[in-house]
PDB file of C-alpha atoms in Angstrom:
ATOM      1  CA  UNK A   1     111.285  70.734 120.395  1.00  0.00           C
ATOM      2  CA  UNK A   2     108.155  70.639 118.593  1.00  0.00           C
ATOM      3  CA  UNK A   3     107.148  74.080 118.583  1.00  0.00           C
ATOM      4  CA  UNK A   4     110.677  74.047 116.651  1.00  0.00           C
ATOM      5  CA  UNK A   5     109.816  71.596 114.287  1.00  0.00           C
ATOM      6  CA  UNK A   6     106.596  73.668 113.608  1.00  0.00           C
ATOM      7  CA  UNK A   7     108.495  77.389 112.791  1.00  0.00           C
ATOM      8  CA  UNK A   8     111.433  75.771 111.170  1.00  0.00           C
ATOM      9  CA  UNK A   9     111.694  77.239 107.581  1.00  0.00           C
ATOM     10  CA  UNK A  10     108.950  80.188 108.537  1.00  0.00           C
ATOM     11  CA  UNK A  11     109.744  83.637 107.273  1.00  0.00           C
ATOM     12  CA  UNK A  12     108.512  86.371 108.268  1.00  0.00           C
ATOM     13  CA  UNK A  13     108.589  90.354 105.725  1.00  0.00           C
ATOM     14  CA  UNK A  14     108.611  93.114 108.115  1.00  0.00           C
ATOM     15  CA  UNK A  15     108.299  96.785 106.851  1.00  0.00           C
ATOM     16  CA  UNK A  16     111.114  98.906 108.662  1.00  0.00           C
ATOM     17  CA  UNK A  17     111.391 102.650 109.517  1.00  0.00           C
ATOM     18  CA  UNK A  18     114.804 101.948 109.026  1.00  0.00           C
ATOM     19  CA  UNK A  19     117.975  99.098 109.865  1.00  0.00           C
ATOM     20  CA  UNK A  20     119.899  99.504 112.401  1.00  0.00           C
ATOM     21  CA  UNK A  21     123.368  97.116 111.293  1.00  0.00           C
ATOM     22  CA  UNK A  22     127.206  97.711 111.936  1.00  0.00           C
ATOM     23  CA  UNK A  23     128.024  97.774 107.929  1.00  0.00           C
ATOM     24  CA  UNK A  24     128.501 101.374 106.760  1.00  0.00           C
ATOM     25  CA  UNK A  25     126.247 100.510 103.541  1.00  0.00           C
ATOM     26  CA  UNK A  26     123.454 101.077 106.057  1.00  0.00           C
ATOM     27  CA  UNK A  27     124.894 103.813 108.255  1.00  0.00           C
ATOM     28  CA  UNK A  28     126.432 106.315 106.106  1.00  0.00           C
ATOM     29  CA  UNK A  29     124.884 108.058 102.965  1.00  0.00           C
ATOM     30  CA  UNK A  30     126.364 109.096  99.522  1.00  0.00           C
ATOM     31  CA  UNK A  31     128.059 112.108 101.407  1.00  0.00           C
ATOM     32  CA  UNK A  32     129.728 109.801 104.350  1.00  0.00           C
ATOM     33  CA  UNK A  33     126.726 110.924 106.597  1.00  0.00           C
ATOM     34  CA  UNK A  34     125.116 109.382 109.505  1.00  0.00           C
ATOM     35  CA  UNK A  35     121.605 108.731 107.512  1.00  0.00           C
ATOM     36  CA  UNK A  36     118.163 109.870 108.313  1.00  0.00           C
ATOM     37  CA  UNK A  37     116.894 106.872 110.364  1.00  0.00           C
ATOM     38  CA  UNK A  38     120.232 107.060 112.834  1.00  0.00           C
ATOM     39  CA  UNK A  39     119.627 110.937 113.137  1.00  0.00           C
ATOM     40  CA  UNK A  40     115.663 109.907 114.214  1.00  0.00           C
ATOM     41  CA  UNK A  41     117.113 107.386 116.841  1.00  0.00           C
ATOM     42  CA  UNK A  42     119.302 109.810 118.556  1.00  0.00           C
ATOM     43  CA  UNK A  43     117.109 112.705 118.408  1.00  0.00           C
ATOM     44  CA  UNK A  44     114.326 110.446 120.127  1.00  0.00           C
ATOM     45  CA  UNK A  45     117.036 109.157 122.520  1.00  0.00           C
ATOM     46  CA  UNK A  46     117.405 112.913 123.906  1.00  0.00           C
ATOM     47  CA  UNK A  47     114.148 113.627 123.927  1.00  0.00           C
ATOM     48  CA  UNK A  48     113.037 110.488 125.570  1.00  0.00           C
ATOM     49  CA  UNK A  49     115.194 111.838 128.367  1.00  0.00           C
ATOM     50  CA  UNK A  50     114.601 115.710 128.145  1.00  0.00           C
ATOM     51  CA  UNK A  51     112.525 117.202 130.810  1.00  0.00           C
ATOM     52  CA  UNK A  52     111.632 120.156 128.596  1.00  0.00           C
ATOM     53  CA  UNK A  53     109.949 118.139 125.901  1.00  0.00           C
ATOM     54  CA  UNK A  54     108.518 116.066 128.199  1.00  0.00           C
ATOM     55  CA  UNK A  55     106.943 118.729 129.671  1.00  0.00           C
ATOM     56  CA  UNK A  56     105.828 120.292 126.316  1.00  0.00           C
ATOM     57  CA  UNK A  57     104.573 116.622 125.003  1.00  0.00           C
ATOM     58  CA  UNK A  58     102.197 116.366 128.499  1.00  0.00           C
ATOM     59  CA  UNK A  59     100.816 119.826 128.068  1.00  0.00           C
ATOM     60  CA  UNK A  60      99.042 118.687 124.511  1.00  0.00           C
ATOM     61  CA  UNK A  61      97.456 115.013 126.317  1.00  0.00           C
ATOM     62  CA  UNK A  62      94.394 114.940 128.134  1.00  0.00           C
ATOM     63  CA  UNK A  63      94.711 115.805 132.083  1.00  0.00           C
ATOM     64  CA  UNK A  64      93.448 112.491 133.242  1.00  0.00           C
ATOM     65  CA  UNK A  65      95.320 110.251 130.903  1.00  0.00           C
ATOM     66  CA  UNK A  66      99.090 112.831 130.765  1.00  0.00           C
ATOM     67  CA  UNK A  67     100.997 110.284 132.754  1.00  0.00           C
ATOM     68  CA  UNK A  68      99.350 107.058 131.153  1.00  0.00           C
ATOM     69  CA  UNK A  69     100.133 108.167 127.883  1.00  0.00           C
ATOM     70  CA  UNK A  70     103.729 109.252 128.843  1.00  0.00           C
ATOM     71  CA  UNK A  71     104.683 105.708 130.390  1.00  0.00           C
ATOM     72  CA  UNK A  72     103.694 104.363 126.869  1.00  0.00           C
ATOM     73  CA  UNK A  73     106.070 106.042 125.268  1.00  0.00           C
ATOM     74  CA  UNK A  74     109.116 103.780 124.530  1.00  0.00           C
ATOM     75  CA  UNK A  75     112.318 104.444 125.124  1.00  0.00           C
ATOM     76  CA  UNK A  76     112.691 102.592 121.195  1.00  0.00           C
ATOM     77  CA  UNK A  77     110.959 104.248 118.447  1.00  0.00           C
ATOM     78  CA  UNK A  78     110.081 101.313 117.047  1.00  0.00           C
ATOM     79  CA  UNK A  79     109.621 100.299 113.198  1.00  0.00           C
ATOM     80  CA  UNK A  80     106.569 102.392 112.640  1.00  0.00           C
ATOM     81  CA  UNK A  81     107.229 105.560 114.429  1.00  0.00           C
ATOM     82  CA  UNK A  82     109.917 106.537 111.440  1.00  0.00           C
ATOM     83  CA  UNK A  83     107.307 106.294 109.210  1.00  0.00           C
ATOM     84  CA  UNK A  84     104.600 108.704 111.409  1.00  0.00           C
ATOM     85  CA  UNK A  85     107.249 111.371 111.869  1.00  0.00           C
ATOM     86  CA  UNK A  86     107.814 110.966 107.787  1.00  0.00           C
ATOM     87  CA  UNK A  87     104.349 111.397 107.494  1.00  0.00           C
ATOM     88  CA  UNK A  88     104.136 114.418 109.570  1.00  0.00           C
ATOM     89  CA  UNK A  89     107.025 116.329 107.842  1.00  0.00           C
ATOM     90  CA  UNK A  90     105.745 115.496 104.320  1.00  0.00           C
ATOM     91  CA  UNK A  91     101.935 116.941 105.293  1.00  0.00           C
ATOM     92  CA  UNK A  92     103.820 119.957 106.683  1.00  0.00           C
ATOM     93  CA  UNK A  93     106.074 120.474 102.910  1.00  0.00           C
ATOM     94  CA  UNK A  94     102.637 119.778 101.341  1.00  0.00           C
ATOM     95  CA  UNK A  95     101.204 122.191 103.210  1.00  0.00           C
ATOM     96  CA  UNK A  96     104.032 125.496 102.900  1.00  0.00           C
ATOM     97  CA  UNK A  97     104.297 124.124  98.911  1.00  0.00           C
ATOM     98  CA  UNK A  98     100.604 124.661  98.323  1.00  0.00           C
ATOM     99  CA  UNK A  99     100.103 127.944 100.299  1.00  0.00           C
ATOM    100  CA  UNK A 100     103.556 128.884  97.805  1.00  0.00           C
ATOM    101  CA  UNK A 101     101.781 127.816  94.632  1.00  0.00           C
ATOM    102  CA  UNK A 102      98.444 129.557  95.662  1.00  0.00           C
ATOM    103  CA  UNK A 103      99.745 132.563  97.173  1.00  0.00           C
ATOM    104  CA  UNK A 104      97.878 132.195 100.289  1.00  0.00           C
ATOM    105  CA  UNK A 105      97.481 130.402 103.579  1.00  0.00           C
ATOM    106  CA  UNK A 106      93.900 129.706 102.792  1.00  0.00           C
ATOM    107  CA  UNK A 107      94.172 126.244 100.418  1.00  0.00           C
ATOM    108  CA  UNK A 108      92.136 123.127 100.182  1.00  0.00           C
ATOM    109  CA  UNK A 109      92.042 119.706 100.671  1.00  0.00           C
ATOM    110  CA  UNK A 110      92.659 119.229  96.948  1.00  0.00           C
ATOM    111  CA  UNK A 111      95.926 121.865  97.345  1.00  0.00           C
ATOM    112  CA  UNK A 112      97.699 119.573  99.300  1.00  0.00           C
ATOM    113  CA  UNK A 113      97.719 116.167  97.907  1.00  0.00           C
ATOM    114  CA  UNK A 114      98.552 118.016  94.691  1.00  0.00           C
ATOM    115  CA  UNK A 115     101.468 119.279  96.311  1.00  0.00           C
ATOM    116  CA  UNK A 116     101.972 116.351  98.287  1.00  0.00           C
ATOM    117  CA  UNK A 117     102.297 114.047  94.774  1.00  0.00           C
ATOM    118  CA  UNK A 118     103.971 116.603  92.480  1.00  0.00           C
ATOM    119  CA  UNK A 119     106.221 118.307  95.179  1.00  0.00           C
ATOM    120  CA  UNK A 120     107.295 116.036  98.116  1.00  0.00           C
ATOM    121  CA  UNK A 121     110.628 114.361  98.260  1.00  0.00           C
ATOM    122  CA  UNK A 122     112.270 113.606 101.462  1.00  0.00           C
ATOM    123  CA  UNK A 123     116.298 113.004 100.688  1.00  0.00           C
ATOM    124  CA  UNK A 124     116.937 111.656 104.376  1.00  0.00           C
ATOM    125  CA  UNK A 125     113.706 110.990 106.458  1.00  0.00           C
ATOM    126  CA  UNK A 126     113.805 108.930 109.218  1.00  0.00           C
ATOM    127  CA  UNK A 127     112.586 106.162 107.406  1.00  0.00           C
ATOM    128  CA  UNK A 128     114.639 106.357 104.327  1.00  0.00           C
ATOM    129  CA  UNK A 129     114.564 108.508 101.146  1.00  0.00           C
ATOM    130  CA  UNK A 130     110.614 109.541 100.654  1.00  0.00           C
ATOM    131  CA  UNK A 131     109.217 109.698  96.791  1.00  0.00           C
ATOM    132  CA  UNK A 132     106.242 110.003  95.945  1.00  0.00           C
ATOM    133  CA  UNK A 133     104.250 108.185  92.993  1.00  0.00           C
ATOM    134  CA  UNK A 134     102.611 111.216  90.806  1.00  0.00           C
ATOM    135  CA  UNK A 135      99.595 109.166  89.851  1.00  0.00           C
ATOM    136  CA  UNK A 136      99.037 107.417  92.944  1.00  0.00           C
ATOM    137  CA  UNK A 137      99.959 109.200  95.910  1.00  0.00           C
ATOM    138  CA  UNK A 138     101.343 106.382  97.327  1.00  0.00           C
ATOM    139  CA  UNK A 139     105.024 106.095  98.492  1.00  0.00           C
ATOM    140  CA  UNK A 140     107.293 104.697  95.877  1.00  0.00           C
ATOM    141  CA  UNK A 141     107.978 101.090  97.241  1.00  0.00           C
ATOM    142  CA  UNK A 142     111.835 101.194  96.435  1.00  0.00           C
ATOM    143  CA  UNK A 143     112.556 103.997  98.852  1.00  0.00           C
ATOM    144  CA  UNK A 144     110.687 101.157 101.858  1.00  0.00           C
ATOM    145  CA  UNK A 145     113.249  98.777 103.609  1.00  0.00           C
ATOM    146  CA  UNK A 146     111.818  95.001 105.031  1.00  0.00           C
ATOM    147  CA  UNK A 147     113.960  92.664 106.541  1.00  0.00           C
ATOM    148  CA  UNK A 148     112.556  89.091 106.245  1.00  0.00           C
ATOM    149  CA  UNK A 149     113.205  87.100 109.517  1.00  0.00           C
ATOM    150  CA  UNK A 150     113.292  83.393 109.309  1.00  0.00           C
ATOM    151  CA  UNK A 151     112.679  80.745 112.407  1.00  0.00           C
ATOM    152  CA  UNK A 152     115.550  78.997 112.876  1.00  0.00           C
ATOM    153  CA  UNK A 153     116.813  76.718 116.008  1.00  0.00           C
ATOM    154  CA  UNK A 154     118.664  78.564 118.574  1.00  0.00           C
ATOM    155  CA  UNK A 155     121.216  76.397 119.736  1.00  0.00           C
ATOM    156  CA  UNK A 156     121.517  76.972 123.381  1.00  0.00           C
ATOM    157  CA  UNK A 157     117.982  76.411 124.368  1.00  0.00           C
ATOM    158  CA  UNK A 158     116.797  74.200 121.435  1.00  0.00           C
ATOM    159  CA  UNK A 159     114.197  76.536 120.918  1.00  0.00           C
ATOM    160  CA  UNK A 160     113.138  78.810 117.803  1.00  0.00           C
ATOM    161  CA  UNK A 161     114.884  82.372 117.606  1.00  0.00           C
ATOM    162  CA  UNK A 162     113.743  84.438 114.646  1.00  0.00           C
ATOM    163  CA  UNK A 163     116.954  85.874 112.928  1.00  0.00           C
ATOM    164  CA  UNK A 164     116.955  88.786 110.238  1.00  0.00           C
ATOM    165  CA  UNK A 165     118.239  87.101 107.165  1.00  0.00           C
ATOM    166  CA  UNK A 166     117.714  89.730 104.235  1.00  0.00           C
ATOM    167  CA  UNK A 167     117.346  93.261 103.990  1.00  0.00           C
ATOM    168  CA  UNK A 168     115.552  95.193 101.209  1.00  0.00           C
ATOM    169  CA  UNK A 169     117.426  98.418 101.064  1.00  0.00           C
ATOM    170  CA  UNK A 170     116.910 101.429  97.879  1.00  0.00           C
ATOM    171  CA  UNK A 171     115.542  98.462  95.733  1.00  0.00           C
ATOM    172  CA  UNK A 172     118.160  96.215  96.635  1.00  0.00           C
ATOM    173  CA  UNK A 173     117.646  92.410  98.133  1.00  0.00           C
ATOM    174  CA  UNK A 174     120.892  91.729 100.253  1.00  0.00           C
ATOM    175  CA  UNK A 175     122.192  88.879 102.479  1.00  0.00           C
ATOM    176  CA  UNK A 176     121.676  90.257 106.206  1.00  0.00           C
ATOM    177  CA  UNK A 177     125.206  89.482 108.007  1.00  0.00           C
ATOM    178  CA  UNK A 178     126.593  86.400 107.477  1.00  0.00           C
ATOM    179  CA  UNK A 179     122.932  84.736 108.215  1.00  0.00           C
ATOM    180  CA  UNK A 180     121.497  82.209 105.968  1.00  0.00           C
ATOM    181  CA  UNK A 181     117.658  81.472 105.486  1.00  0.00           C
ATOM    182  CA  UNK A 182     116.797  78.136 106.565  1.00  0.00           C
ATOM    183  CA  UNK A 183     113.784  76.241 105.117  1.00  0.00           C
ATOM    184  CA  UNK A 184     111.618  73.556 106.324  1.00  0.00           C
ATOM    185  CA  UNK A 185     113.864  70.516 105.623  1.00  0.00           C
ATOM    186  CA  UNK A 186     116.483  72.329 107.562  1.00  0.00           C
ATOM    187  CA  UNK A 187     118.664  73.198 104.921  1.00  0.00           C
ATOM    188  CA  UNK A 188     119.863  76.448 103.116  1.00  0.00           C
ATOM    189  CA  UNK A 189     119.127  74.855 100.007  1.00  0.00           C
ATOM    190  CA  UNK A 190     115.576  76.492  98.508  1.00  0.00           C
ATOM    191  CA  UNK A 191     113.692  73.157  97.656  1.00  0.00           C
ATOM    192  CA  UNK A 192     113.005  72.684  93.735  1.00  0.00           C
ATOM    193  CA  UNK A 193     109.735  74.428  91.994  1.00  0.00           C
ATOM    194  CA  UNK A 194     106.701  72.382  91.927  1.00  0.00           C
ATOM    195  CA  UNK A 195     106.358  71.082  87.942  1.00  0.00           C
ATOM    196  CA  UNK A 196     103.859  72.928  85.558  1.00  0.00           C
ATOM    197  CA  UNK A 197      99.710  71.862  86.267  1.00  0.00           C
ATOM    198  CA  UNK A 198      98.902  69.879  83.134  1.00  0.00           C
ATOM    199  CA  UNK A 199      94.737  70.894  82.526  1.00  0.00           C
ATOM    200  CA  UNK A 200      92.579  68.427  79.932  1.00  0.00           C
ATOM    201  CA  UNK A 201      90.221  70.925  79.170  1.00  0.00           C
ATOM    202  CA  UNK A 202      88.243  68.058  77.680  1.00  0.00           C
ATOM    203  CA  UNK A 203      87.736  66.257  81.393  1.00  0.00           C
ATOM    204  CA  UNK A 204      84.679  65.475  82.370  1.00  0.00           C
ATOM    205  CA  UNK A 205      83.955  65.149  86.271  1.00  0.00           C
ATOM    206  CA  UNK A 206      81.979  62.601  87.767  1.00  0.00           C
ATOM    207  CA  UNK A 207      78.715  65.115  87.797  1.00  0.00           C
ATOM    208  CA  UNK A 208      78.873  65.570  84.501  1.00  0.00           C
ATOM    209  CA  UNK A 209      79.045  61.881  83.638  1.00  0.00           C
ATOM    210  CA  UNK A 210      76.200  60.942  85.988  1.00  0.00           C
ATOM    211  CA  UNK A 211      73.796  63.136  83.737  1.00  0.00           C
ATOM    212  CA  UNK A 212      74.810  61.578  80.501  1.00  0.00           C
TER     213      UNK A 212
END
């Protein structure tokens, strides 16, 4: 089809709270664990379905909007939801670390990003393993997983299907499944770099020459 033609070859990089896969790699950590991300999904498979929190989630939303707000909820967490609940558990360590270093409950702002860069380290979030760059403050980009999905035909419909191809996983580029990325000619076969831009630095354009 030609909406085919048009996404053939297109890749997509998508940040993930985590990758769900059948391979082991991806499931299990160091110590033969389930990891962090497959702990969040079955946690917020219960709870999805607990009348208790459900309860206790409605009592904190506004009165007029407490069933609104609940039907949003999805039954999936999503790719970004591991990363807010990350979030949330580092602020609270940032939090308990400063009041430890300061001695008291009272701390500022200033406290706890300190304590947030110098003390924060999540071994198994829900999102992955958390560090945290000392001089930035930002998350340390090898501890993020993307999977790069790629447009390629789907063969039943003739259509475009987007397939995950690659994962990025603790620094890591790997081969998603047995999946190959497709580019535009159709091929698996990454077409050959463009030659090197040769520059006379001595060219004149036709402005210049017009004015002598």
């Amino acid at each position: 089809s030609g909406v085919y033609r048009l996404l053939q070859g297109t890749a997509i990089l998508q940040i993930q709270g985590g990758i769900s896969d059948d391979t082991a790699a991806v499931k299990k950590d160091p110590n033969g664990d389930e990891d962090g991300y497959h702990k969040f999904l079955q946690l917020w498979s219960e709870a999805f379905v607990d009348e208790a929190f459900q309860s206790y989630v409605a009592s904190k939303l506004p009165d007029q909007q407490q069933q609104q707000l609940l039907d949003a909820i999805s039954p999936q967490p999503g790719s970004m939801r591991p990363f807010m609940f990350d979030a949330t558990i580092a602020l609270g360590r940032s939090l308990c670390a400063a009041e430890s270093v300061n001695g008291t409950e009272f701390v500022t702002g200033t406290d706890v990003f300190d304590a947030f860069r110098e003390k924060v380290t999540l071994s198994q979030g829900a999102s992955g393993m958390v560090e945290i760059d000392n001089e930035t403050g930002s998350r340390e980009y090898r501890t993020v997983r993307f999977v790069i999905w790629n447009g390629q035909q789907d063969k039943d419909s003739g259509g475009t299907i987007f397939r995950p191809v690659a994962q990025y996983i603790d620094g890591t580029w790997n081969a998603r499944g047995n999946q190959s990325l497709i580019y535009r000619d159709g091929s698996s076969q990454p077409p050959a770099s463009l030659g090197d831009v040769s520059v006379d630095y001595n060219y004149l354009g036709t402005t210049a020459r017009s004015v002598g």
